[in-house]
PDB file of C-alpha atoms and ligand atoms in Angstrom:
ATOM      1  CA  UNK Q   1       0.000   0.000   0.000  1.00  0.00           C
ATOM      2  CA  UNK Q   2       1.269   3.565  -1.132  1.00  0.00           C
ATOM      3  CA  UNK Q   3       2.315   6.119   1.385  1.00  0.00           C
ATOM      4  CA  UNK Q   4       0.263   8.938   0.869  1.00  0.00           C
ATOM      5  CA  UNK Q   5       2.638  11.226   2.573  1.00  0.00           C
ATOM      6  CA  UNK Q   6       5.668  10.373   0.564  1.00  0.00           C
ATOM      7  CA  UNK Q   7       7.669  13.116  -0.188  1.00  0.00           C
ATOM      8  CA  UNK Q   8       9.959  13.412  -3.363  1.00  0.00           C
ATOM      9  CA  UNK Q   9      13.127  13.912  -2.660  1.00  0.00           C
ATOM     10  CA  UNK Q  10      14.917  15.214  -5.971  1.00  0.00           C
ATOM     11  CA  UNK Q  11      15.664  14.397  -9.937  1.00  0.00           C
ATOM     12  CA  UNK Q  12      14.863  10.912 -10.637  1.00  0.00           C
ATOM     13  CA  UNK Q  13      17.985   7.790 -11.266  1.00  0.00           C
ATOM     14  CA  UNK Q  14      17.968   8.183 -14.578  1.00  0.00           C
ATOM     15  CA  UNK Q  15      18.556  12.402 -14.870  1.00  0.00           C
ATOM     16  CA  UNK Q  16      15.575  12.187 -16.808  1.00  0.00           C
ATOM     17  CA  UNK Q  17      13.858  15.852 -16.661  1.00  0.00           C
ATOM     18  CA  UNK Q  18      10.714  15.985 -14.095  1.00  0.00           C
ATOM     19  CA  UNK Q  19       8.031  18.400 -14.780  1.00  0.00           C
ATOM     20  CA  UNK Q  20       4.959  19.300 -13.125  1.00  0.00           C
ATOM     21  CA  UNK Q  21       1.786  20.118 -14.992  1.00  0.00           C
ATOM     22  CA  UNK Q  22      -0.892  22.796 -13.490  1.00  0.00           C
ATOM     23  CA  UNK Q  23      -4.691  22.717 -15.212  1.00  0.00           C
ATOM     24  CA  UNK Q  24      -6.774  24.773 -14.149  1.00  0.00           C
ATOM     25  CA  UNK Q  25      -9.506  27.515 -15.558  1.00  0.00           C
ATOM     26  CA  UNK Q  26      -7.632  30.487 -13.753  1.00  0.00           C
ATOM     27  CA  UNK Q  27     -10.589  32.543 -14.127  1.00  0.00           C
ATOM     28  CA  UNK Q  28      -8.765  34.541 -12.872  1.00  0.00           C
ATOM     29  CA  UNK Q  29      -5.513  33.222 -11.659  1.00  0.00           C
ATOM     30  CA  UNK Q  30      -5.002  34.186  -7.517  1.00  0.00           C
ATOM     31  CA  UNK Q  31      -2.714  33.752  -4.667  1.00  0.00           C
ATOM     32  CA  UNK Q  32      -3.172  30.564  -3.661  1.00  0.00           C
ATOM     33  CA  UNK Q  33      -2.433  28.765  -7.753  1.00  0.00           C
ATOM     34  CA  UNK Q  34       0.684  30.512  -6.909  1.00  0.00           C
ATOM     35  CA  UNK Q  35       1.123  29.457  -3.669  1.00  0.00           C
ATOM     36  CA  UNK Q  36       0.557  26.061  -5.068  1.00  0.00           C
ATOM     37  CA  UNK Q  37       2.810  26.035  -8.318  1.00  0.00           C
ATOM     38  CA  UNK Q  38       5.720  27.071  -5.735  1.00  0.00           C
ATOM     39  CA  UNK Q  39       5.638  24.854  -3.048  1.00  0.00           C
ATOM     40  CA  UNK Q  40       4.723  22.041  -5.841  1.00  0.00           C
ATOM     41  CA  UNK Q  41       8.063  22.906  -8.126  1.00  0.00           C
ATOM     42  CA  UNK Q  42      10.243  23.835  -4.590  1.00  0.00           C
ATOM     43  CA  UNK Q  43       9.160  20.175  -2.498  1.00  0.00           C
ATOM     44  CA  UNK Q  44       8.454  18.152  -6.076  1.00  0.00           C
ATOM     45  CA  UNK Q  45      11.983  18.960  -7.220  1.00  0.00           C
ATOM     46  CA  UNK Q  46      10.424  20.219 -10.314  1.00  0.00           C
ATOM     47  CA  UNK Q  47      12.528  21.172 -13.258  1.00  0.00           C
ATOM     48  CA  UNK Q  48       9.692  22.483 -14.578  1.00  0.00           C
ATOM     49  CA  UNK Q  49       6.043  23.708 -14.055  1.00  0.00           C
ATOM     50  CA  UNK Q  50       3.451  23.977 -16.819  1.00  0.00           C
ATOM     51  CA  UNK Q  51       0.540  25.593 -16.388  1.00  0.00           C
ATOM     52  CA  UNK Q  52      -2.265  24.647 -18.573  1.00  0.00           C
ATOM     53  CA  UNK Q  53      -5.029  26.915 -19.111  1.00  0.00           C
ATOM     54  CA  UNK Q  54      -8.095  24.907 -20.140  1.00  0.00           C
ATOM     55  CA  UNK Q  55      -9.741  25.355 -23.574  1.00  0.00           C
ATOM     56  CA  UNK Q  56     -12.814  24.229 -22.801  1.00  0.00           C
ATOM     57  CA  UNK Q  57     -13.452  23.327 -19.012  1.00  0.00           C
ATOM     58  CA  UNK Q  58     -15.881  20.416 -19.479  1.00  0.00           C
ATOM     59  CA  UNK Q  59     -16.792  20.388 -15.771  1.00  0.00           C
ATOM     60  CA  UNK Q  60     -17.884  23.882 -15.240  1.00  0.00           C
ATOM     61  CA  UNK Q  61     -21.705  24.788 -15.791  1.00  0.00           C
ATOM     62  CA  UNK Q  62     -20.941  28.801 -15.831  1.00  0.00           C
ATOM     63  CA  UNK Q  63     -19.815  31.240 -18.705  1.00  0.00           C
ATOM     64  CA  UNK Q  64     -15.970  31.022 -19.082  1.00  0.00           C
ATOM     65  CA  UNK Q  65     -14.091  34.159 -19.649  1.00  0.00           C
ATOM     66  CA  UNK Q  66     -12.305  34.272 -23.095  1.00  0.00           C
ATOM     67  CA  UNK Q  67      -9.437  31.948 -23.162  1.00  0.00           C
ATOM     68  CA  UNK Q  68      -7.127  34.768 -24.533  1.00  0.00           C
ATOM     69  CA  UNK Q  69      -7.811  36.865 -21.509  1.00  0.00           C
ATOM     70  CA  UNK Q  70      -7.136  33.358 -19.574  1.00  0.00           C
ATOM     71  CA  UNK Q  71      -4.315  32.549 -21.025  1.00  0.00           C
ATOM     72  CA  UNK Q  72      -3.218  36.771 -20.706  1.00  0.00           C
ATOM     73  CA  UNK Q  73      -3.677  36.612 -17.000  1.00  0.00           C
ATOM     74  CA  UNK Q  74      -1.622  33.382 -16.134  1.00  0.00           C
ATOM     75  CA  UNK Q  75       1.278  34.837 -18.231  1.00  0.00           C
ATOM     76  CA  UNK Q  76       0.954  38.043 -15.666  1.00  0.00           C
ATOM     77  CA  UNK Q  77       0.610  35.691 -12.750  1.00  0.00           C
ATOM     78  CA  UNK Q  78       3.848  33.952 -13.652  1.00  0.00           C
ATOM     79  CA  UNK Q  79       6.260  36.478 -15.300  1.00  0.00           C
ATOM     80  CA  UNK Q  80      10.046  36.046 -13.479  1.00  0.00           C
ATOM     81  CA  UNK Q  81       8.899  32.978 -11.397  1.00  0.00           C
ATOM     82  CA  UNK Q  82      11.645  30.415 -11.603  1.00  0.00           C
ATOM     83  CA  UNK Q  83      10.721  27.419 -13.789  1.00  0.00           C
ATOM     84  CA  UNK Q  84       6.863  28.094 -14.976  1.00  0.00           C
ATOM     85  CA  UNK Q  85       5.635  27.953 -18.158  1.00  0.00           C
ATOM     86  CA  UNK Q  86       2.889  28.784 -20.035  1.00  0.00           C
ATOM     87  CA  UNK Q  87       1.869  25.562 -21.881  1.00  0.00           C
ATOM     88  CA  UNK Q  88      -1.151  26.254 -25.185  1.00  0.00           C
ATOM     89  CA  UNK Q  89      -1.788  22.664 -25.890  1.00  0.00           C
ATOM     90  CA  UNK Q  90      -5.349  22.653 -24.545  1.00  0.00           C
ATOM     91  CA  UNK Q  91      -6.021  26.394 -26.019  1.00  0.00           C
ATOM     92  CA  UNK Q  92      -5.124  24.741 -29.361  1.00  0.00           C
ATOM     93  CA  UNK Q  93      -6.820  21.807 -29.042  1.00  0.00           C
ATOM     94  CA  UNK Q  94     -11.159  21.609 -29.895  1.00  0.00           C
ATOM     95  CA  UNK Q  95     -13.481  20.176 -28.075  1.00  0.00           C
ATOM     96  CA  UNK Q  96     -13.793  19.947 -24.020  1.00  0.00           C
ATOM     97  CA  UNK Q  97     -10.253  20.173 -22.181  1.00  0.00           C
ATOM     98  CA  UNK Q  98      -9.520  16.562 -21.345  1.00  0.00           C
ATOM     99  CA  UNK Q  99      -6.640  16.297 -18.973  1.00  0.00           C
ATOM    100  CA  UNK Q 100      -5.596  12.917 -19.994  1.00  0.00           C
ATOM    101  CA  UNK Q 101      -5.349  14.198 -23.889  1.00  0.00           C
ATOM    102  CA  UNK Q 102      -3.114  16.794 -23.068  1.00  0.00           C
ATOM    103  CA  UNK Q 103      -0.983  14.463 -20.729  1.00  0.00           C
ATOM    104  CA  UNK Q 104      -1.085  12.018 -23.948  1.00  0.00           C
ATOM    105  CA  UNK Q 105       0.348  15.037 -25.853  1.00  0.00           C
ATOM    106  CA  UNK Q 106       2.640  16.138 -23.740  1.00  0.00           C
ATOM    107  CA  UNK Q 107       4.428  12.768 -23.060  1.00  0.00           C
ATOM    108  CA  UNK Q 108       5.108  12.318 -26.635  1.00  0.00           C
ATOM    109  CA  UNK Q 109       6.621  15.597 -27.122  1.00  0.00           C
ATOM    110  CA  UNK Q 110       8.962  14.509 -24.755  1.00  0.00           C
ATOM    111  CA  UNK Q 111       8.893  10.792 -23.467  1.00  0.00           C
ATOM    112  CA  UNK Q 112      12.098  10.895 -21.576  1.00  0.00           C
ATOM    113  CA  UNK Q 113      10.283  13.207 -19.194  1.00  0.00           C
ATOM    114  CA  UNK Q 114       8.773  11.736 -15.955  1.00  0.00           C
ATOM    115  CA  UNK Q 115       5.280  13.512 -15.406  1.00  0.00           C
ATOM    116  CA  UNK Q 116       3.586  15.086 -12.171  1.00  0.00           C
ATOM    117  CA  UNK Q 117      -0.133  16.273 -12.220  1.00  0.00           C
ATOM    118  CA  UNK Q 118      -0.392  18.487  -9.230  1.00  0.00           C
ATOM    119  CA  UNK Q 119      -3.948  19.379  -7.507  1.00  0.00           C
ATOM    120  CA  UNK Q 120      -5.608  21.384  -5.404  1.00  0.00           C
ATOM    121  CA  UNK Q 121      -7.854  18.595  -3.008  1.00  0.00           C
ATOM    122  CA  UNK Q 122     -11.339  19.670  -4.411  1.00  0.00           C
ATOM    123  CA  UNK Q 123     -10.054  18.398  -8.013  1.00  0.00           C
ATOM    124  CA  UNK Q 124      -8.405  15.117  -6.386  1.00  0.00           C
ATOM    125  CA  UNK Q 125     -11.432  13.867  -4.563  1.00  0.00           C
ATOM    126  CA  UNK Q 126     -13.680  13.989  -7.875  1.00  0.00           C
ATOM    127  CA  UNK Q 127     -10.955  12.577 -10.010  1.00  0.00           C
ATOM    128  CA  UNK Q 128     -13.067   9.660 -10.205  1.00  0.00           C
ATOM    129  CA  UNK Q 129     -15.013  11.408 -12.780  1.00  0.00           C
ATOM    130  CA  UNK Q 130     -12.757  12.605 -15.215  1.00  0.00           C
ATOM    131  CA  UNK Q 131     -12.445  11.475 -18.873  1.00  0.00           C
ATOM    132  CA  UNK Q 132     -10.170   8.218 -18.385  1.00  0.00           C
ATOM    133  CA  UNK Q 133      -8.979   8.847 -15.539  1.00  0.00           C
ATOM    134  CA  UNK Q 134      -7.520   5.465 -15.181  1.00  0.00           C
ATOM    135  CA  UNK Q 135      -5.454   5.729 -18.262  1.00  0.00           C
ATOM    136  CA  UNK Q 136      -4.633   9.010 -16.928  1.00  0.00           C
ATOM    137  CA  UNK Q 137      -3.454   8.012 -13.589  1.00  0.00           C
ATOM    138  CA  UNK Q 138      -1.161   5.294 -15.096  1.00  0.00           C
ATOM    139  CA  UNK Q 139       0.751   8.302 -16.858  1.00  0.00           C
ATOM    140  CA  UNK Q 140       1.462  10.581 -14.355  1.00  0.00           C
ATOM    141  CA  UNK Q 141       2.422  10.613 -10.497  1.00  0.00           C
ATOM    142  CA  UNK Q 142      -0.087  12.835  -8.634  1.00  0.00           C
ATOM    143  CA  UNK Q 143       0.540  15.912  -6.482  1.00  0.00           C
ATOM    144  CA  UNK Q 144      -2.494  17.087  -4.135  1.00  0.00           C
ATOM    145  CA  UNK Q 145      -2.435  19.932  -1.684  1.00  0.00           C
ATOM    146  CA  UNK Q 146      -4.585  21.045   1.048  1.00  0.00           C
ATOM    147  CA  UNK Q 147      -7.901  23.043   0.081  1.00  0.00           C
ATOM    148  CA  UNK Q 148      -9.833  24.421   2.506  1.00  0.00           C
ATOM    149  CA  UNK Q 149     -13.765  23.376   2.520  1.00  0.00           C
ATOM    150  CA  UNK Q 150     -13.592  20.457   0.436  1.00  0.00           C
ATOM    151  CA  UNK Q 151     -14.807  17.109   1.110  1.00  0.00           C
ATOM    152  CA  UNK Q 152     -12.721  14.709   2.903  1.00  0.00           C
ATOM    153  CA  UNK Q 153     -12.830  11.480   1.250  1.00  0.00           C
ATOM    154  CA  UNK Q 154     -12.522  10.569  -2.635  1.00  0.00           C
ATOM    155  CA  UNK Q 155     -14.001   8.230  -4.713  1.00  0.00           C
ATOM    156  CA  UNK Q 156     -12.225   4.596  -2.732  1.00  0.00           C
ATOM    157  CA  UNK Q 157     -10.566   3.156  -5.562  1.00  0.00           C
ATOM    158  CA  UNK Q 158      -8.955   7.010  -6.149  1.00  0.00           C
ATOM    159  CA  UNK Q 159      -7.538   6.942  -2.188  1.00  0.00           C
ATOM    160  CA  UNK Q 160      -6.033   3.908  -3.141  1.00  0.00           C
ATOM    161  CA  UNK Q 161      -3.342   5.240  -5.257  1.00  0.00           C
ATOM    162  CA  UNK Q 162      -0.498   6.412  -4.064  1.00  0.00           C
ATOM    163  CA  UNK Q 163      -0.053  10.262  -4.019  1.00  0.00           C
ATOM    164  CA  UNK Q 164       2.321  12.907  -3.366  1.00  0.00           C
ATOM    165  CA  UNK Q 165       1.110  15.754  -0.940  1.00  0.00           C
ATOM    166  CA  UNK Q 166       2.202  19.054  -1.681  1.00  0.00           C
ATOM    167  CA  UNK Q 167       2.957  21.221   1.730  1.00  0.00           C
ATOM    168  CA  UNK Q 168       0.095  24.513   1.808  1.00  0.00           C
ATOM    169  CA  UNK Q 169      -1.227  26.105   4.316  1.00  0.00           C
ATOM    170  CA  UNK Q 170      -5.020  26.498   3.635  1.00  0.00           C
ATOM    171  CA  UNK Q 171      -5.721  29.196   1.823  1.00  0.00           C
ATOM    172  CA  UNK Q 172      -9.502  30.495   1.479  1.00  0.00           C
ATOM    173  CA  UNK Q 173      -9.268  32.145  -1.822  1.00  0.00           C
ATOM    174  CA  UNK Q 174     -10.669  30.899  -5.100  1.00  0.00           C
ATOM    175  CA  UNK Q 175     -11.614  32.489  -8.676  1.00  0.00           C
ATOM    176  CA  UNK Q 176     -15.330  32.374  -7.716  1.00  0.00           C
ATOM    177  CA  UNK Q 177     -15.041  35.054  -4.925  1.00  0.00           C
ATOM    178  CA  UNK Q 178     -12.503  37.212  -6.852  1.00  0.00           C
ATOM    179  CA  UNK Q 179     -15.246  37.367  -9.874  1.00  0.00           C
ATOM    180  CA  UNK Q 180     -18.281  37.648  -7.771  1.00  0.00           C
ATOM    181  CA  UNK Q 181     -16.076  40.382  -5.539  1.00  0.00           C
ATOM    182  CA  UNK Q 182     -15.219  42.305  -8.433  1.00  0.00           C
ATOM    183  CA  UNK Q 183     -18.621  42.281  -9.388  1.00  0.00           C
ATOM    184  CA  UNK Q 184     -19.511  44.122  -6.582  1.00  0.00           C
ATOM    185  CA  UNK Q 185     -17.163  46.879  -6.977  1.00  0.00           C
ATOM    186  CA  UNK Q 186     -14.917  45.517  -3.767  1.00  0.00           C
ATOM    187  CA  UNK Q 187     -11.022  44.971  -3.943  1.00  0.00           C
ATOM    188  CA  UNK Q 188      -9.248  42.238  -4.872  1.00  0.00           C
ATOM    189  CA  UNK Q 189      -5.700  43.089  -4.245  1.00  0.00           C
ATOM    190  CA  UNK Q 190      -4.785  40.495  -1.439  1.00  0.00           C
ATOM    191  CA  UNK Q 191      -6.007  37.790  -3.827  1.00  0.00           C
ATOM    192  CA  UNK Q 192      -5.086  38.585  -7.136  1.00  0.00           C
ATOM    193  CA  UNK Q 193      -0.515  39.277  -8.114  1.00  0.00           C
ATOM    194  CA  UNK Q 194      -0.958  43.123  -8.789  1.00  0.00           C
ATOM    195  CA  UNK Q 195      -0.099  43.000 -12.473  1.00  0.00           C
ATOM    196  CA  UNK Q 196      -3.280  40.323 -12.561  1.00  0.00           C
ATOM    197  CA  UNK Q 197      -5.034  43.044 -10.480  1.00  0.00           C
ATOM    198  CA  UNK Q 198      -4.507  45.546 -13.380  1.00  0.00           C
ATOM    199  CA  UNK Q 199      -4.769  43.191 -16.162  1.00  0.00           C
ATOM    200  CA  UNK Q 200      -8.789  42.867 -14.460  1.00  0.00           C
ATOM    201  CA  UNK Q 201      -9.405  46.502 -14.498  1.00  0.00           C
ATOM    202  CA  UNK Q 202      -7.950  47.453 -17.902  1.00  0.00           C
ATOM    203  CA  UNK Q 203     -10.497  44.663 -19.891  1.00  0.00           C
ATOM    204  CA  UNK Q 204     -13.455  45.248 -17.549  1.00  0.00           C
ATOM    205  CA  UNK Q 205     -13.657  41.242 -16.618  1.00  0.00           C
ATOM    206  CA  UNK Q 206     -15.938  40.206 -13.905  1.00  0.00           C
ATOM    207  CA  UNK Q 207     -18.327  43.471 -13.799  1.00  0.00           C
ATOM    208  CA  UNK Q 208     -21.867  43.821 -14.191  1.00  0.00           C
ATOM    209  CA  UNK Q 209     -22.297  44.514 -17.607  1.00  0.00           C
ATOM    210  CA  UNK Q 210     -19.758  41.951 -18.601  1.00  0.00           C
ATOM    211  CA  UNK Q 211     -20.513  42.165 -22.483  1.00  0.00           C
ATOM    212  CA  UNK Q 212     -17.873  45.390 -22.158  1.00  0.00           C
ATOM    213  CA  UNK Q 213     -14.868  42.906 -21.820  1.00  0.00           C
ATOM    214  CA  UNK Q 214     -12.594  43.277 -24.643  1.00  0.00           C
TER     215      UNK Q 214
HETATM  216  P1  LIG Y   1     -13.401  28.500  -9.547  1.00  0.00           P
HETATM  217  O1  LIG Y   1     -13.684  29.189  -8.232  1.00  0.00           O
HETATM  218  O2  LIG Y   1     -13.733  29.329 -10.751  1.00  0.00           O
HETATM  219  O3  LIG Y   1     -13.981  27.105  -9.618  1.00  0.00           O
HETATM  220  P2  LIG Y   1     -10.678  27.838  -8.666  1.00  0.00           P
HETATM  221  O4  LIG Y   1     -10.330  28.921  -7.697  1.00  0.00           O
HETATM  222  O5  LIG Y   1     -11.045  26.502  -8.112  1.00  0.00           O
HETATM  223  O6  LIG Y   1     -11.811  28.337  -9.678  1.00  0.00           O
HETATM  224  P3  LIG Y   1      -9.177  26.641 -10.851  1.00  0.00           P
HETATM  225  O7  LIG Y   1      -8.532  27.397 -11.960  1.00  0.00           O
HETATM  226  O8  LIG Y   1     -10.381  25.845 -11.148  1.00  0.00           O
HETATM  227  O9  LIG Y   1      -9.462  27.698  -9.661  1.00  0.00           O
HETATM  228  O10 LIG Y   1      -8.100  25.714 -10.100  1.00  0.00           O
HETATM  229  C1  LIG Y   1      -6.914  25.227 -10.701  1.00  0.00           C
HETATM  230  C2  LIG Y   1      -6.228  24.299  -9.712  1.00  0.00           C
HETATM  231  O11 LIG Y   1      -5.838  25.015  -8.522  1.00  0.00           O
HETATM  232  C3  LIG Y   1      -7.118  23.140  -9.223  1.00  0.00           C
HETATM  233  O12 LIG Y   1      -6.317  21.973  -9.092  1.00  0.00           O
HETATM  234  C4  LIG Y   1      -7.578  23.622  -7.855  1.00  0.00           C
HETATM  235  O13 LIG Y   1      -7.889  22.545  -6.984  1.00  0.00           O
HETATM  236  C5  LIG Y   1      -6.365  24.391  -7.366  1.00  0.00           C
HETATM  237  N1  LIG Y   1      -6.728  25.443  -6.407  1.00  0.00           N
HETATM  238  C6  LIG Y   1      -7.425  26.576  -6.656  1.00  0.00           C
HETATM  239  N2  LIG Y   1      -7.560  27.313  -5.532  1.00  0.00           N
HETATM  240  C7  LIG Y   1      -6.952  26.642  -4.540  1.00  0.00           C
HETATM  241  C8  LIG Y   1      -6.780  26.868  -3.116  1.00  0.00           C
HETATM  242  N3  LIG Y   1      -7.278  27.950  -2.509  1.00  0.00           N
HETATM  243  N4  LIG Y   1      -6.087  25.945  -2.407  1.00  0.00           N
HETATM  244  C9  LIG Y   1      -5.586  24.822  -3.019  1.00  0.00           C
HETATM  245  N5  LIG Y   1      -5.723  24.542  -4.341  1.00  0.00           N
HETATM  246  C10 LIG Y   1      -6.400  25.429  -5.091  1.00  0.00           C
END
């Protein structure tokens, strides 16, 4: 049985390059994605981090904010951080964002890679659910950190697997309450990197009469 606190300890035998992969909407990208893709790439012994905005977030019943605002915003969030990148592949790609299509894509751009999915707990504990998830979870090692108010306990045969845990404090900030915040003309500063902060206010995202976003 699999250790779910296992920690990784560095570059695998073989040198082989290790490299983290972020999905997420990031509408908009906050704090605590940050706080995550840090102390993911710093404990992980990332080489790496790629953060994958999702095309077309199959999962989420609302209106999604325009990808190229999306995909704007995360390259704010992560200018001059050590090791993140911006990866398009599921911008480029039709039809709804499958994670375990873009982990398919990604491993044969480079196979000699070894592959880390990391998670906030909310996304782990309905993994169950996700396009092939099996198929997924025999590509990749998986990385899940704390989230406050999400359910304890995944699907059974998803506990089972072995897991990394990546080391957060809980953080009580998500993309929801920034939009519905901004909404209601209050500020978003502690939540949001300042350039992200800006980007928001320049394109009028997230007010009232949202069809002014441009
Ligand atoms: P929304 O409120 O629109 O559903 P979100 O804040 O959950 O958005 P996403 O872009 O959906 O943000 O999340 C991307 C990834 O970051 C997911 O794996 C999610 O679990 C994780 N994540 C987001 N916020 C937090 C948080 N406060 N603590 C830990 N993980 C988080």
């Amino acid at each position: 049985m699999s250790d779910p606190r296992i920690q990784a300890t560095g570059p695998d035998a073989t040198g082989s390059r290790r490299i983290g992969i972020f999905g997420g909407t990031f509408d908009p990208p906050h704090r605590a994605h940050l706080a995550l893709a840090c102390a993911a790439r710093d404990t992980l012994a990332l080489d790496e981090l790629r953060w994958v905005p999702a095309g077309q977030p199959w999962q989420k019943a609302r209106a999604i904010t325009p990808a190229l605002h999306r995909e704007a915003m995360v390259r704010e969030a992560i200018a001059g951080e050590r090791g993140f990148v911006l990866d398009r592949c599921e911008l480029e790609r039709d039809g709804p964002s499958y994670m375990v299509d873009t982990v398919d894509t990604l491993r044969a751009k480079e196979p000699a890679a070894s592959w880390v999915l990391v998670l906030g707990h909310d996304q782990w504990a309905g993994l169950h659910t996700w396009h092939r998830w099996k198929d997924l979870l025999a590509a990749v090692e998986l990385a899940v950190a704390n989230r406050p108010g999400t359910a304890n306990v995944a699907d059974a045969e998803v506990l089972g697997r072995a897991r990394l845990t990546v080391p957060l404090p809980l953080l009580d900030i998500s993309s929801t309450d920034i939009r519905q915040r901004v909404s209601r003309g209050e500020p978003i500063d502690r939540l949001v990197p300042p350039a992200v902060a800006r980007y928001i206010e320049r394109h009028h995202l997230y007010r009232k009469d949202a069809h002014s976003a441009h």
